[in-house]
Amino acid sequence: MRRTRLAALTAGLVCAVFFMTSCSTYQNFKEAFFEKEGQAADTIRIGVLEPQTGNDSPMGDLEIQGIELAHNLVPEIAGKKVELIYADTQSNIYAAETAVDALIEKQPAIVLGSYGDAVSLIASQKLGEKQIPAIAVTATNPLITANNSYYFRVSFTDASQGRALAEYVFSALQLKQAAVVKVRDEDTSTEMVSQFSARLEKLTDDEECIVESIELPQDVKTCEKFAERLKASGAQAIFMPVSLSYAEKMFDAADKAGINAVTFIGPKDWHSDDLIKLQQKYPQITIAVAADFTAETADGAEVETVTGSLYEEFLAAYKKAYGKDEAPEAVALGFDAYMLAVQAIEQAGDVSGTKVKDALLMTENFGGASGDISFNESGEPKKAINIDVIQEDRFVSIYTVK
């Protein structure tokens, strides 16, 4: 069943986003933009830094979809047209440097993106030097925001995922042991594994709670020998912060080894239609995944009510544009990033980077499509993390970690 949404809040929030706040008169707001060189007096520029070509372009396209859906709903701020200016990172860190420089020259009020941690780290350094605020959509590396007070994000970090998934193992699955599978020399999963292990150890008060730890070679072809180790460990929860391509190899090996009645637990990067196809292929296992965005909820599920007042408006816009009832998480997060940017500029009454940054820092309980969002002093979102499983070929939220 789809959980009840607090749609009644929509009107209030949208009005707050669309119209001027009491902190600035319209005339002062207008004059502030005249002072911004290189920007038309009747236009506010928002940069969109995303991979539009290359291997990462499918994910970049999802973030852009969300940004553009929101832009179609809110194309103006205080009577001024919002212009989206795009820069293609080409899924390449070297091209990304040029793309960021090109955006900076156009003097955007704020930048949204980019997909990919490495690219966002490059952007963070350059935008921070120019005091241009930015909001990462799905990038999770904590250094993106830690090293730049002007960079924010709407998705939770790797560390947060690790802690939340450990709580799911202990509280929801009621298990006191787990196995961990990662890819050797893959730094992106190190923090997630560390936080998962530390949190589970604290919850269980057991230094031996991780009963098996496996590092897959980067060129691994099959995982049969690793599956046998998992089977011998007796672990009923297996945490795997790996890509879906590695996960599929492990699922296949688990199937051949006769491993069943276990839960494979993955990061939010797994949350896609491709994961649903894998669950169909390997029905003997349960796959749980971290999620930014609340899906349908199972009967009796321990899931916090989503109060995002833009949720219904987002879904309606997505269905109208793409003909689908359910949207990928990255689209919802892109939508929220744009709406947060609009609210911050409007509340700042200016396009000054410092003022927009300060307005973002003051964000409390923003009712977005992906849920309520507040920012801490480091630009990290304070938001719930949902855990989803797949039932009847659909994602279903079964547990929430605050």
Short mmCIF file of C-alpha atoms in Angstrom, two decimals:
data_model
loop_
_atom_site.label_atom_id
_atom_site.label_comp_id
_atom_site.label_asym_id
_atom_site.label_seq_id
_atom_site.Cartn_x
_atom_site.Cartn_y
_atom_site.Cartn_z
CA MET A 1 0.00 0.00 0.00
CA ARG A 2 1.18 3.50 -0.71
CA ARG A 3 1.62 5.48 2.45
CA THR A 4 -0.45 8.55 3.12
CA ARG A 5 1.23 11.75 2.00
CA LEU A 6 0.80 15.07 3.72
CA ALA A 7 -0.31 16.71 0.51
CA ALA A 8 -1.97 19.51 2.41
CA LEU A 9 1.46 21.01 3.04
CA THR A 10 2.15 21.40 -0.68
CA ALA A 11 0.48 24.75 -1.12
CA GLY A 12 2.34 26.32 1.78
CA LEU A 13 5.77 25.13 0.70
CA VAL A 14 5.32 25.93 -2.95
CA CYS A 15 4.20 29.43 -2.06
CA ALA A 16 7.29 29.80 0.08
CA VAL A 17 9.44 28.78 -2.85
CA PHE A 18 7.63 30.84 -5.45
CA PHE A 19 7.25 34.16 -3.73
CA MET A 20 9.35 36.75 -1.95
CA THR A 21 10.07 36.38 1.73
CA SER A 22 9.69 39.27 4.12
CA CYS A 23 13.47 39.71 4.43
CA SER A 24 13.76 41.62 1.16
CA THR A 25 11.56 43.92 -0.84
CA TYR A 26 11.10 43.15 -4.51
CA GLN A 27 13.01 46.31 -5.44
CA ASN A 28 16.01 45.37 -3.32
CA PHE A 29 15.90 41.89 -4.77
CA LYS A 30 15.86 43.28 -8.32
CA GLU A 31 18.68 45.73 -7.67
CA ALA A 32 20.86 42.95 -6.28
CA PHE A 33 20.74 41.19 -9.62
CA PHE A 34 21.66 44.31 -11.57
CA GLU A 35 24.94 44.27 -9.67
CA LYS A 36 25.80 40.79 -10.92
CA GLU A 37 28.08 41.28 -13.91
CA GLY A 38 27.64 39.02 -16.92
CA GLN A 39 24.11 38.10 -15.97
CA ALA A 40 21.02 39.62 -17.59
CA ALA A 41 19.08 41.80 -15.18
CA ASP A 42 15.98 39.69 -15.62
CA THR A 43 17.70 36.30 -15.45
CA ILE A 44 19.08 34.06 -12.72
CA ARG A 45 21.56 31.41 -13.83
CA ILE A 46 21.71 27.97 -12.26
CA GLY A 47 24.56 25.76 -13.42
CA VAL A 48 23.99 22.09 -14.24
CA LEU A 49 27.26 20.15 -14.06
CA GLU A 50 26.57 16.60 -15.27
CA PRO A 51 27.98 13.89 -17.56
CA GLN A 52 25.93 14.22 -20.74
CA THR A 53 28.27 11.97 -22.72
CA GLY A 54 30.48 9.02 -21.79
CA ASN A 55 29.95 6.04 -19.49
CA ASP A 56 28.28 8.02 -16.70
CA SER A 57 25.79 9.81 -18.95
CA PRO A 58 22.81 7.52 -18.10
CA MET A 59 23.08 8.53 -14.43
CA GLY A 60 23.76 12.14 -15.34
CA ASP A 61 20.61 12.10 -17.45
CA LEU A 62 18.53 10.99 -14.45
CA GLU A 63 19.79 13.88 -12.32
CA ILE A 64 19.10 16.28 -15.20
CA GLN A 65 15.57 14.90 -15.57
CA GLY A 66 14.82 15.82 -11.97
CA ILE A 67 16.37 19.27 -12.30
CA GLU A 68 14.41 19.99 -15.47
CA LEU A 69 11.12 18.72 -14.01
CA ALA A 70 11.54 21.18 -11.13
CA HIS A 71 12.58 23.97 -13.50
CA ASN A 72 9.42 23.44 -15.54
CA LEU A 73 7.36 23.82 -12.37
CA VAL A 74 9.30 26.82 -11.05
CA PRO A 75 10.83 28.68 -14.03
CA GLU A 76 11.07 32.03 -12.21
CA ILE A 77 12.17 33.53 -8.92
CA ALA A 78 10.48 36.79 -7.95
CA GLY A 79 9.57 37.48 -11.56
CA LYS A 80 13.07 36.73 -12.85
CA LYS A 81 13.57 33.93 -15.37
CA VAL A 82 15.75 31.02 -14.23
CA GLU A 83 18.19 29.99 -16.95
CA LEU A 84 19.78 26.56 -16.73
CA ILE A 85 23.34 26.58 -18.06
CA TYR A 86 24.81 23.17 -18.79
CA ALA A 87 28.37 21.87 -18.67
CA ASP A 88 29.21 18.33 -19.79
CA THR A 89 31.86 16.55 -17.70
CA GLN A 90 32.05 13.87 -20.42
CA SER A 91 32.40 11.28 -17.63
CA ASN A 92 36.06 12.29 -17.43
CA ILE A 93 37.93 14.08 -14.65
CA TYR A 94 40.08 16.04 -17.11
CA ALA A 95 37.11 17.22 -19.16
CA ALA A 96 35.35 18.01 -15.89
CA GLU A 97 37.97 20.64 -15.02
CA THR A 98 37.24 22.46 -18.26
CA ALA A 99 33.50 22.09 -17.72
CA VAL A 100 33.68 23.63 -14.25
CA ASP A 101 35.81 26.51 -15.51
CA ALA A 102 33.25 27.16 -18.25
CA LEU A 103 30.47 27.32 -15.68
CA ILE A 104 32.41 29.69 -13.43
CA GLU A 105 32.90 32.11 -16.34
CA LYS A 106 29.11 32.32 -16.73
CA GLN A 107 28.74 33.30 -13.05
CA PRO A 108 25.87 31.08 -11.92
CA ALA A 109 24.11 31.82 -8.66
CA ILE A 110 24.49 28.14 -7.75
CA VAL A 111 25.62 24.88 -9.37
CA LEU A 112 23.81 21.51 -9.23
CA GLY A 113 25.70 18.21 -9.62
CA SER A 114 27.72 16.38 -10.56
CA TYR A 115 27.15 12.65 -10.78
CA GLY A 116 30.40 10.95 -9.79
CA ASP A 117 32.48 11.53 -6.67
CA ALA A 118 35.76 12.28 -8.44
CA VAL A 119 34.19 14.93 -10.67
CA SER A 120 32.38 16.50 -7.72
CA LEU A 121 35.64 16.70 -5.77
CA ILE A 122 37.19 18.65 -8.64
CA ALA A 123 34.16 20.91 -8.78
CA SER A 124 34.25 21.39 -5.02
CA GLN A 125 37.77 22.78 -5.07
CA LYS A 126 37.17 25.17 -7.97
CA LEU A 127 33.73 26.40 -6.90
CA GLY A 128 34.87 26.82 -3.32
CA GLU A 129 37.70 29.12 -4.41
CA LYS A 130 35.13 31.32 -6.19
CA GLN A 131 32.60 31.11 -3.35
CA ILE A 132 29.93 29.70 -5.65
CA PRO A 133 27.51 27.47 -3.74
CA ALA A 134 26.68 24.02 -5.11
CA ILE A 135 24.44 21.07 -4.32
CA ALA A 136 25.54 17.52 -5.12
CA VAL A 137 22.65 15.27 -6.10
CA THR A 138 23.81 11.66 -5.69
CA ALA A 139 27.55 11.98 -4.99
CA THR A 140 28.37 10.52 -1.58
CA ASN A 141 32.07 11.14 -0.87
CA PRO A 142 32.24 13.08 2.44
CA LEU A 143 35.24 15.15 1.25
CA ILE A 144 33.03 16.94 -1.29
CA THR A 145 31.36 18.91 1.47
CA ALA A 146 34.01 18.56 4.20
CA ASN A 147 36.57 20.59 2.24
CA ASN A 148 34.19 23.28 1.00
CA SER A 149 31.66 25.15 3.13
CA TYR A 150 29.84 26.20 -0.06
CA TYR A 151 29.08 22.63 -1.18
CA PHE A 152 25.95 20.82 0.02
CA ARG A 153 24.34 17.52 -0.88
CA VAL A 154 20.83 16.05 -0.87
CA SER A 155 21.92 12.41 -0.67
CA PHE A 156 23.40 10.80 2.43
CA THR A 157 27.08 9.85 2.65
CA ASP A 158 28.81 6.48 2.46
CA ALA A 159 29.41 6.62 6.22
CA SER A 160 25.71 7.20 6.90
CA GLN A 161 24.78 4.27 4.67
CA GLY A 162 27.18 1.95 6.47
CA ARG A 163 25.80 2.84 9.91
CA ALA A 164 22.18 2.63 8.79
CA LEU A 165 22.61 -0.78 7.15
CA ALA A 166 24.26 -2.14 10.30
CA GLU A 167 21.24 -0.97 12.32
CA TYR A 168 18.98 -2.73 9.82
CA VAL A 169 20.88 -5.99 10.36
CA PHE A 170 20.69 -5.71 14.13
CA SER A 171 17.24 -4.19 14.67
CA ALA A 172 15.16 -5.32 11.70
CA LEU A 173 16.75 -8.67 10.82
CA GLN A 174 17.58 -9.26 14.50
CA LEU A 175 20.96 -10.73 13.62
CA LYS A 176 24.18 -10.32 15.56
CA GLN A 177 26.60 -11.47 12.87
CA ALA A 178 27.25 -10.54 9.26
CA ALA A 179 29.72 -11.09 6.44
CA VAL A 180 31.28 -8.33 4.34
CA VAL A 181 32.25 -8.47 0.67
CA LYS A 182 34.16 -5.64 -1.02
CA VAL A 183 36.41 -5.20 -4.03
CA ARG A 184 40.14 -5.10 -3.37
CA ASP A 185 41.76 -1.65 -3.58
CA GLU A 186 38.43 0.06 -4.18
CA ASP A 187 38.64 3.11 -1.94
CA THR A 188 35.04 4.20 -2.50
CA SER A 189 33.72 1.40 -0.29
CA THR A 190 36.31 1.66 2.50
CA GLU A 191 34.40 4.18 4.63
CA MET A 192 31.10 2.34 4.19
CA VAL A 193 32.62 -0.97 5.31
CA SER A 194 34.41 0.67 8.24
CA GLN A 195 31.24 2.35 9.52
CA PHE A 196 29.10 -0.75 8.99
CA SER A 197 31.53 -2.94 10.93
CA ALA A 198 32.05 -0.42 13.74
CA ARG A 199 28.32 0.18 14.18
CA LEU A 200 27.44 -3.51 14.22
CA GLU A 201 30.22 -4.17 16.74
CA LYS A 202 28.86 -1.45 19.00
CA LEU A 203 25.27 -2.69 18.70
CA THR A 204 26.19 -6.31 19.41
CA ASP A 205 29.05 -5.61 21.84
CA ASP A 206 30.93 -8.30 19.94
CA GLU A 207 34.31 -7.72 18.30
CA GLU A 208 33.79 -10.90 16.28
CA CYS A 209 30.43 -9.88 14.76
CA ILE A 210 31.92 -9.81 11.26
CA VAL A 211 32.26 -13.55 10.72
CA GLU A 212 33.72 -13.38 7.20
CA SER A 213 35.44 -10.60 5.27
CA ILE A 214 36.10 -11.11 1.56
CA GLU A 215 38.00 -8.94 -0.90
CA LEU A 216 37.18 -9.71 -4.52
CA PRO A 217 39.95 -9.20 -7.10
CA GLN A 218 39.09 -6.36 -9.47
CA ASP A 219 39.36 -8.76 -12.41
CA VAL A 220 37.31 -11.54 -10.79
CA LYS A 221 35.48 -13.70 -13.33
CA THR A 222 33.58 -16.08 -11.05
CA CYS A 223 32.89 -16.07 -7.31
CA GLU A 224 32.34 -19.77 -6.56
CA LYS A 225 35.19 -20.08 -4.05
CA PHE A 226 34.07 -16.91 -2.27
CA ALA A 227 30.49 -18.15 -2.11
CA GLU A 228 31.70 -21.33 -0.43
CA ARG A 229 33.42 -19.21 2.22
CA LEU A 230 30.20 -17.29 2.81
CA LYS A 231 28.25 -20.52 3.09
CA ALA A 232 30.74 -21.94 5.58
CA SER A 233 30.56 -18.77 7.69
CA GLY A 234 26.86 -19.29 8.34
CA ALA A 235 26.20 -15.59 7.88
CA GLN A 236 22.58 -14.77 7.14
CA ALA A 237 23.32 -11.13 6.33
CA ILE A 238 25.95 -10.29 3.73
CA PHE A 239 26.92 -6.64 3.25
CA MET A 240 28.27 -5.99 -0.26
CA PRO A 241 29.17 -2.36 -1.09
CA VAL A 242 30.17 -3.29 -4.64
CA SER A 243 28.86 -2.45 -8.10
CA LEU A 244 25.93 -4.39 -9.51
CA SER A 245 28.21 -6.17 -11.98
CA TYR A 246 30.22 -7.67 -9.09
CA ALA A 247 27.02 -8.33 -7.15
CA GLU A 248 25.57 -10.33 -10.03
CA LYS A 249 28.63 -12.59 -10.07
CA MET A 250 28.21 -13.22 -6.34
CA PHE A 251 24.47 -13.86 -6.68
CA ASP A 252 25.19 -16.40 -9.42
CA ALA A 253 27.82 -18.14 -7.29
CA ALA A 254 25.47 -18.16 -4.28
CA ASP A 255 22.82 -19.79 -6.43
CA LYS A 256 25.22 -22.53 -7.54
CA ALA A 257 26.39 -23.04 -3.92
CA GLY A 258 22.82 -23.49 -2.72
CA ILE A 259 22.93 -20.43 -0.50
CA ASN A 260 19.43 -19.40 0.45
CA ALA A 261 17.59 -17.78 3.35
CA VAL A 262 20.17 -15.00 3.39
CA THR A 263 19.87 -11.26 2.84
CA PHE A 264 22.37 -9.56 0.56
CA ILE A 265 22.59 -5.89 1.54
CA GLY A 266 23.77 -3.22 -0.86
CA PRO A 267 24.32 0.55 -1.16
CA LYS A 268 21.83 2.94 -2.68
CA ASP A 269 23.70 2.72 -6.00
CA TRP A 270 22.00 -0.64 -6.48
CA HIS A 271 18.55 0.96 -6.37
CA SER A 272 17.46 0.57 -10.01
CA ASP A 273 15.39 -1.48 -12.43
CA ASP A 274 18.50 -3.60 -13.03
CA LEU A 275 18.35 -4.76 -9.41
CA ILE A 276 14.72 -5.80 -9.83
CA LYS A 277 15.79 -7.95 -12.80
CA LEU A 278 18.50 -9.56 -10.69
CA GLN A 279 16.01 -10.34 -7.93
CA GLN A 280 13.79 -12.03 -10.52
CA LYS A 281 16.76 -14.10 -11.68
CA TYR A 282 17.78 -15.15 -8.16
CA PRO A 283 14.54 -15.47 -6.14
CA GLN A 284 16.14 -17.71 -3.48
CA ILE A 285 17.88 -14.73 -1.87
CA THR A 286 16.57 -11.50 -0.41
CA ILE A 287 18.14 -8.27 -1.60
CA ALA A 288 17.93 -5.19 0.64
CA VAL A 289 19.19 -1.80 -0.42
CA ALA A 290 19.60 1.65 1.11
CA ALA A 291 17.28 4.29 -0.32
CA ASP A 292 16.90 8.07 -0.30
CA PHE A 293 13.36 7.90 -1.58
CA THR A 294 10.44 6.13 0.15
CA ALA A 295 8.83 3.51 -2.07
CA GLU A 296 5.60 1.68 -1.31
CA THR A 297 5.56 0.29 2.20
CA ALA A 298 4.89 -3.26 3.27
CA ASP A 299 2.18 -4.02 5.82
CA GLY A 300 3.64 -3.71 9.29
CA ALA A 301 6.85 -2.13 8.03
CA GLU A 302 8.77 0.11 10.43
CA VAL A 303 8.98 3.06 8.07
CA GLU A 304 8.79 6.71 9.06
CA THR A 305 6.00 8.71 7.44
CA VAL A 306 7.29 10.79 4.57
CA THR A 307 6.19 14.39 4.97
CA GLY A 308 7.78 15.77 1.81
CA SER A 309 5.10 18.14 0.62
CA LEU A 310 6.44 18.19 -2.95
CA TYR A 311 6.20 14.41 -3.29
CA GLU A 312 2.82 14.23 -5.01
CA GLU A 313 3.60 17.18 -7.26
CA PHE A 314 6.87 15.55 -8.27
CA LEU A 315 5.23 12.21 -9.07
CA ALA A 316 2.52 13.92 -11.13
CA ALA A 317 5.14 15.86 -13.10
CA TYR A 318 7.22 12.72 -13.66
CA LYS A 319 4.23 10.68 -14.85
CA LYS A 320 3.19 13.45 -17.24
CA ALA A 321 6.70 13.70 -18.69
CA TYR A 322 7.65 10.02 -18.82
CA GLY A 323 4.39 8.06 -18.49
CA LYS A 324 5.54 6.11 -15.42
CA ASP A 325 4.10 5.96 -11.90
CA GLU A 326 7.47 5.46 -10.18
CA ALA A 327 10.60 7.55 -10.59
CA PRO A 328 14.25 6.61 -10.02
CA GLU A 329 15.78 8.03 -6.86
CA ALA A 330 18.27 10.15 -8.77
CA VAL A 331 15.40 11.98 -10.48
CA ALA A 332 13.72 12.82 -7.16
CA LEU A 333 17.02 14.02 -5.72
CA GLY A 334 17.72 16.21 -8.75
CA PHE A 335 14.25 17.69 -8.33
CA ASP A 336 14.94 18.47 -4.66
CA ALA A 337 18.34 19.99 -5.42
CA TYR A 338 16.75 22.50 -7.80
CA MET A 339 13.91 23.33 -5.42
CA LEU A 340 16.35 23.89 -2.57
CA ALA A 341 18.45 26.15 -4.80
CA VAL A 342 15.39 28.21 -5.74
CA GLN A 343 14.32 28.54 -2.12
CA ALA A 344 17.83 29.59 -1.03
CA ILE A 345 18.17 32.26 -3.73
CA GLU A 346 14.71 33.58 -3.00
CA GLN A 347 15.32 33.73 0.75
CA ALA A 348 18.76 35.30 0.26
CA GLY A 349 17.20 38.04 -1.86
CA ASP A 350 20.49 38.14 -3.75
CA VAL A 351 22.76 36.03 -5.96
CA SER A 352 25.77 36.63 -3.74
CA GLY A 353 27.43 33.27 -3.14
CA THR A 354 27.85 33.95 0.56
CA LYS A 355 24.20 34.91 1.04
CA VAL A 356 22.90 31.91 -0.91
CA LYS A 357 25.21 29.62 1.06
CA ASP A 358 23.99 31.07 4.34
CA ALA A 359 20.38 30.57 3.24
CA LEU A 360 21.08 26.93 2.48
CA LEU A 361 22.66 26.46 5.90
CA MET A 362 19.46 27.74 7.49
CA THR A 363 17.33 25.14 5.68
CA GLU A 364 15.16 23.26 8.16
CA ASN A 365 12.62 20.55 7.32
CA PHE A 366 12.40 21.32 3.63
CA GLY A 367 9.52 19.15 2.42
CA GLY A 368 11.08 17.68 -0.70
CA ALA A 369 10.11 14.86 -3.01
CA SER A 370 12.63 12.58 -1.28
CA GLY A 371 11.46 13.51 2.22
CA ASP A 372 12.24 16.20 4.78
CA ILE A 373 15.70 17.74 4.40
CA SER A 374 17.71 19.90 6.79
CA PHE A 375 21.42 20.71 6.50
CA ASN A 376 24.04 20.54 9.22
CA GLU A 377 26.98 22.93 9.46
CA SER A 378 28.97 20.78 7.02
CA GLY A 379 26.34 20.85 4.30
CA GLU A 380 25.30 17.25 4.92
CA PRO A 381 21.58 16.44 4.84
CA LYS A 382 19.88 15.44 8.04
CA LYS A 383 17.35 12.98 6.69
CA ALA A 384 16.07 9.48 7.27
CA ILE A 385 17.53 6.50 5.40
CA ASN A 386 15.05 3.91 4.19
CA ILE A 387 15.79 0.25 3.56
CA ASP A 388 14.00 -1.29 0.58
CA VAL A 389 13.47 -4.86 -0.56
CA ILE A 390 11.84 -6.11 -3.75
CA GLN A 391 8.36 -7.62 -3.59
CA GLU A 392 6.29 -8.49 -6.64
CA ASP A 393 8.83 -6.78 -8.90
CA ARG A 394 8.60 -3.46 -7.03
CA PHE A 395 10.70 -1.74 -4.41
CA VAL A 396 9.03 -1.76 -1.02
CA SER A 397 10.28 0.23 1.98
CA ILE A 398 10.44 -1.95 5.08
CA TYR A 399 12.56 -0.04 7.59
CA THR A 400 13.72 3.48 8.38
CA VAL A 401 16.88 4.56 10.17
CA LYS A 402 16.76 8.16 11.45
#
